[in-house]
Amino acid sequence: MKKCKYCYNALSEQSPVCSMCKVDSTKDKKALTKEEKRIVYYCRALRITGFLSVIGGIFGIIVVASAISLLLKKEIPTWLTLLVVVNLLIAISFVIFGLSLRKFKKWCYVGGILIFSATIVIQILTKTYNGIIFELLLLSYVASPTSKKILYRQL
């Protein structure tokens, strides 16, 4: 099975034009038009965003699991249990979102905007600004008009 050299999706046997990015995979990178270069850039940015979301979600699950193991040793208040459950759900949603984004699922446009916006708001409310610039960058990739065209297959 051949893959598109720009977005890494499977190519059909009949045509060298990718069904996802609509770029001819036989073209050299220098021969691409300005619009095709932007589409290729955002396809790769979406795949990297998906990969980083999976890594972050797995890391979040590990942190929550270690917190649960520490909290099980003593009696904890209800609000702390709720906080751990919410963090676990957010971490799992990042893994699901990342895997789906790497496959260019349609729901990832709205889902990505909601997930990244929610985590940014949570970071602002809890005054933990550690990754807010990084999340704003990933949000800008997911929420761009070019990404919307890619994910909704409107190219």
PDB file of N, CA and C in Angstrom, residues 82-121:
ATOM      1  N   LEU A  82     -13.158  13.944  43.195  1.00  0.00           N
ATOM      2  CA  LEU A  82     -13.759  14.500  41.992  1.00  0.00           C
ATOM      3  C   LEU A  82     -12.698  15.104  41.067  1.00  0.00           C
ATOM      4  N   LEU A  83     -11.735  15.782  41.644  1.00  0.00           N
ATOM      5  CA  LEU A  83     -10.650  16.379  40.863  1.00  0.00           C
ATOM      6  C   LEU A  83      -9.829  15.306  40.137  1.00  0.00           C
ATOM      7  N   VAL A  84      -9.544  14.218  40.816  1.00  0.00           N
ATOM      8  CA  VAL A  84      -8.779  13.127  40.208  1.00  0.00           C
ATOM      9  C   VAL A  84      -9.576  12.491  39.067  1.00  0.00           C
ATOM     10  N   VAL A  85     -10.875  12.305  39.261  1.00  0.00           N
ATOM     11  CA  VAL A  85     -11.718  11.710  38.218  1.00  0.00           C
ATOM     12  C   VAL A  85     -11.786  12.627  36.995  1.00  0.00           C
ATOM     13  N   VAL A  86     -11.938  13.926  37.215  1.00  0.00           N
ATOM     14  CA  VAL A  86     -11.992  14.879  36.095  1.00  0.00           C
ATOM     15  C   VAL A  86     -10.666  14.887  35.338  1.00  0.00           C
ATOM     16  N   ASN A  87      -9.553  14.861  36.057  1.00  0.00           N
ATOM     17  CA  ASN A  87      -8.249  14.824  35.393  1.00  0.00           C
ATOM     18  C   ASN A  87      -8.066  13.541  34.589  1.00  0.00           C
ATOM     19  N   LEU A  88      -8.565  12.437  35.112  1.00  0.00           N
ATOM     20  CA  LEU A  88      -8.481  11.176  34.373  1.00  0.00           C
ATOM     21  C   LEU A  88      -9.315  11.237  33.097  1.00  0.00           C
ATOM     22  N   LEU A  89     -10.507  11.814  33.169  1.00  0.00           N
ATOM     23  CA  LEU A  89     -11.355  11.944  31.980  1.00  0.00           C
ATOM     24  C   LEU A  89     -10.719  12.860  30.937  1.00  0.00           C
ATOM     25  N   ILE A  90     -10.094  13.938  31.374  1.00  0.00           N
ATOM     26  CA  ILE A  90      -9.416  14.838  30.441  1.00  0.00           C
ATOM     27  C   ILE A  90      -8.254  14.122  29.768  1.00  0.00           C
ATOM     28  N   ALA A  91      -7.486  13.358  30.538  1.00  0.00           N
ATOM     29  CA  ALA A  91      -6.347  12.635  29.962  1.00  0.00           C
ATOM     30  C   ALA A  91      -6.815  11.598  28.943  1.00  0.00           C
ATOM     31  N   ILE A  92      -7.875  10.878  29.257  1.00  0.00           N
ATOM     32  CA  ILE A  92      -8.411   9.888  28.316  1.00  0.00           C
ATOM     33  C   ILE A  92      -8.947  10.576  27.070  1.00  0.00           C
ATOM     34  N   SER A  93      -9.602  11.727  27.243  1.00  0.00           N
ATOM     35  CA  SER A  93     -10.123  12.440  26.069  1.00  0.00           C
ATOM     36  C   SER A  93      -8.995  12.940  25.180  1.00  0.00           C
ATOM     37  N   PHE A  94      -7.850  13.315  25.751  1.00  0.00           N
ATOM     38  CA  PHE A  94      -6.711  13.723  24.931  1.00  0.00           C
ATOM     39  C   PHE A  94      -6.170  12.552  24.115  1.00  0.00           C
ATOM     40  N   VAL A  95      -6.139  11.366  24.694  1.00  0.00           N
ATOM     41  CA  VAL A  95      -5.667  10.192  23.946  1.00  0.00           C
ATOM     42  C   VAL A  95      -6.614   9.887  22.791  1.00  0.00           C
ATOM     43  N   ILE A  96      -7.916   9.889  23.066  1.00  0.00           N
ATOM     44  CA  ILE A  96      -8.903   9.613  22.010  1.00  0.00           C
ATOM     45  C   ILE A  96      -8.845  10.682  20.923  1.00  0.00           C
ATOM     46  N   PHE A  97      -8.746  11.942  21.334  1.00  0.00           N
ATOM     47  CA  PHE A  97      -8.663  13.043  20.366  1.00  0.00           C
ATOM     48  C   PHE A  97      -7.409  12.915  19.507  1.00  0.00           C
ATOM     49  N   GLY A  98      -6.274  12.632  20.123  1.00  0.00           N
ATOM     50  CA  GLY A  98      -5.022  12.534  19.376  1.00  0.00           C
ATOM     51  C   GLY A  98      -5.032  11.412  18.353  1.00  0.00           C
ATOM     52  N   LEU A  99      -5.557  10.255  18.756  1.00  0.00           N
ATOM     53  CA  LEU A  99      -5.627   9.137  17.813  1.00  0.00           C
ATOM     54  C   LEU A  99      -6.578   9.441  16.666  1.00  0.00           C
ATOM     55  N   SER A 100      -7.688  10.096  16.968  1.00  0.00           N
ATOM     56  CA  SER A 100      -8.649  10.444  15.918  1.00  0.00           C
ATOM     57  C   SER A 100      -8.115  11.539  15.003  1.00  0.00           C
ATOM     58  N   LEU A 101      -7.373  12.487  15.558  1.00  0.00           N
ATOM     59  CA  LEU A 101      -6.828  13.570  14.743  1.00  0.00           C
ATOM     60  C   LEU A 101      -5.780  13.049  13.767  1.00  0.00           C
ATOM     61  N   ARG A 102      -5.011  12.059  14.174  1.00  0.00           N
ATOM     62  CA  ARG A 102      -4.022  11.482  13.266  1.00  0.00           C
ATOM     63  C   ARG A 102      -4.693  10.770  12.089  1.00  0.00           C
ATOM     64  N   LYS A 103      -5.970  10.395  12.261  1.00  0.00           N
ATOM     65  CA  LYS A 103      -6.725   9.786  11.166  1.00  0.00           C
ATOM     66  C   LYS A 103      -7.622  10.790  10.460  1.00  0.00           C
ATOM     67  N   PHE A 104      -7.504  12.065  10.822  1.00  0.00           N
ATOM     68  CA  PHE A 104      -8.258  13.175  10.225  1.00  0.00           C
ATOM     69  C   PHE A 104      -9.766  12.961  10.318  1.00  0.00           C
ATOM     70  N   LYS A 105     -10.256  12.628  11.503  1.00  0.00           N
ATOM     71  CA  LYS A 105     -11.703  12.482  11.712  1.00  0.00           C
ATOM     72  C   LYS A 105     -12.362  13.864  11.724  1.00  0.00           C
ATOM     73  N   LYS A 106     -13.596  13.920  11.234  1.00  0.00           N
ATOM     74  CA  LYS A 106     -14.286  15.206  11.097  1.00  0.00           C
ATOM     75  C   LYS A 106     -14.573  15.874  12.434  1.00  0.00           C
ATOM     76  N   TRP A 107     -14.899  15.105  13.457  1.00  0.00           N
ATOM     77  CA  TRP A 107     -15.273  15.689  14.738  1.00  0.00           C
ATOM     78  C   TRP A 107     -14.091  16.350  15.446  1.00  0.00           C
ATOM     79  N   CYS A 108     -12.889  16.114  14.972  1.00  0.00           N
ATOM     80  CA  CYS A 108     -11.703  16.638  15.648  1.00  0.00           C
ATOM     81  C   CYS A 108     -11.576  18.154  15.533  1.00  0.00           C
ATOM     82  N   TYR A 109     -12.238  18.764  14.561  1.00  0.00           N
ATOM     83  CA  TYR A 109     -12.179  20.227  14.459  1.00  0.00           C
ATOM     84  C   TYR A 109     -12.870  20.856  15.665  1.00  0.00           C
ATOM     85  N   VAL A 110     -14.123  20.509  15.889  1.00  0.00           N
ATOM     86  CA  VAL A 110     -14.862  21.067  17.028  1.00  0.00           C
ATOM     87  C   VAL A 110     -14.340  20.471  18.334  1.00  0.00           C
ATOM     88  N   GLY A 111     -14.052  19.181  18.337  1.00  0.00           N
ATOM     89  CA  GLY A 111     -13.546  18.532  19.547  1.00  0.00           C
ATOM     90  C   GLY A 111     -12.217  19.110  20.001  1.00  0.00           C
ATOM     91  N   GLY A 112     -11.336  19.387  19.055  1.00  0.00           N
ATOM     92  CA  GLY A 112     -10.050  19.976  19.401  1.00  0.00           C
ATOM     93  C   GLY A 112     -10.181  21.376  19.958  1.00  0.00           C
ATOM     94  N   ILE A 113     -11.072  22.152  19.357  1.00  0.00           N
ATOM     95  CA  ILE A 113     -11.302  23.505  19.870  1.00  0.00           C
ATOM     96  C   ILE A 113     -11.837  23.434  21.299  1.00  0.00           C
ATOM     97  N   LEU A 114     -12.772  22.531  21.558  1.00  0.00           N
ATOM     98  CA  LEU A 114     -13.342  22.402  22.900  1.00  0.00           C
ATOM     99  C   LEU A 114     -12.312  21.903  23.915  1.00  0.00           C
ATOM    100  N   ILE A 115     -11.554  20.875  23.544  1.00  0.00           N
ATOM    101  CA  ILE A 115     -10.585  20.297  24.482  1.00  0.00           C
ATOM    102  C   ILE A 115      -9.488  21.306  24.817  1.00  0.00           C
ATOM    103  N   PHE A 116      -8.893  21.918  23.799  1.00  0.00           N
ATOM    104  CA  PHE A 116      -7.810  22.858  24.065  1.00  0.00           C
ATOM    105  C   PHE A 116      -8.316  24.116  24.769  1.00  0.00           C
ATOM    106  N   SER A 117      -9.493  24.594  24.404  1.00  0.00           N
ATOM    107  CA  SER A 117     -10.053  25.776  25.079  1.00  0.00           C
ATOM    108  C   SER A 117     -10.358  25.469  26.542  1.00  0.00           C
ATOM    109  N   ALA A 118     -10.915  24.297  26.801  1.00  0.00           N
ATOM    110  CA  ALA A 118     -11.239  23.920  28.181  1.00  0.00           C
ATOM    111  C   ALA A 118      -9.980  23.809  29.036  1.00  0.00           C
ATOM    112  N   THR A 119      -8.938  23.205  28.490  1.00  0.00           N
ATOM    113  CA  THR A 119      -7.715  23.077  29.284  1.00  0.00           C
ATOM    114  C   THR A 119      -7.041  24.428  29.491  1.00  0.00           C
ATOM    115  N   ILE A 120      -7.150  25.319  28.521  1.00  0.00           N
ATOM    116  CA  ILE A 120      -6.594  26.665  28.701  1.00  0.00           C
ATOM    117  C   ILE A 120      -7.361  27.406  29.793  1.00  0.00           C
ATOM    118  N   VAL A 121      -8.678  27.300  29.779  1.00  0.00           N
ATOM    119  CA  VAL A 121      -9.498  27.949  30.812  1.00  0.00           C
ATOM    120  C   VAL A 121      -9.188  27.357  32.187  1.00  0.00           C
TER     121      VAL A 121
END
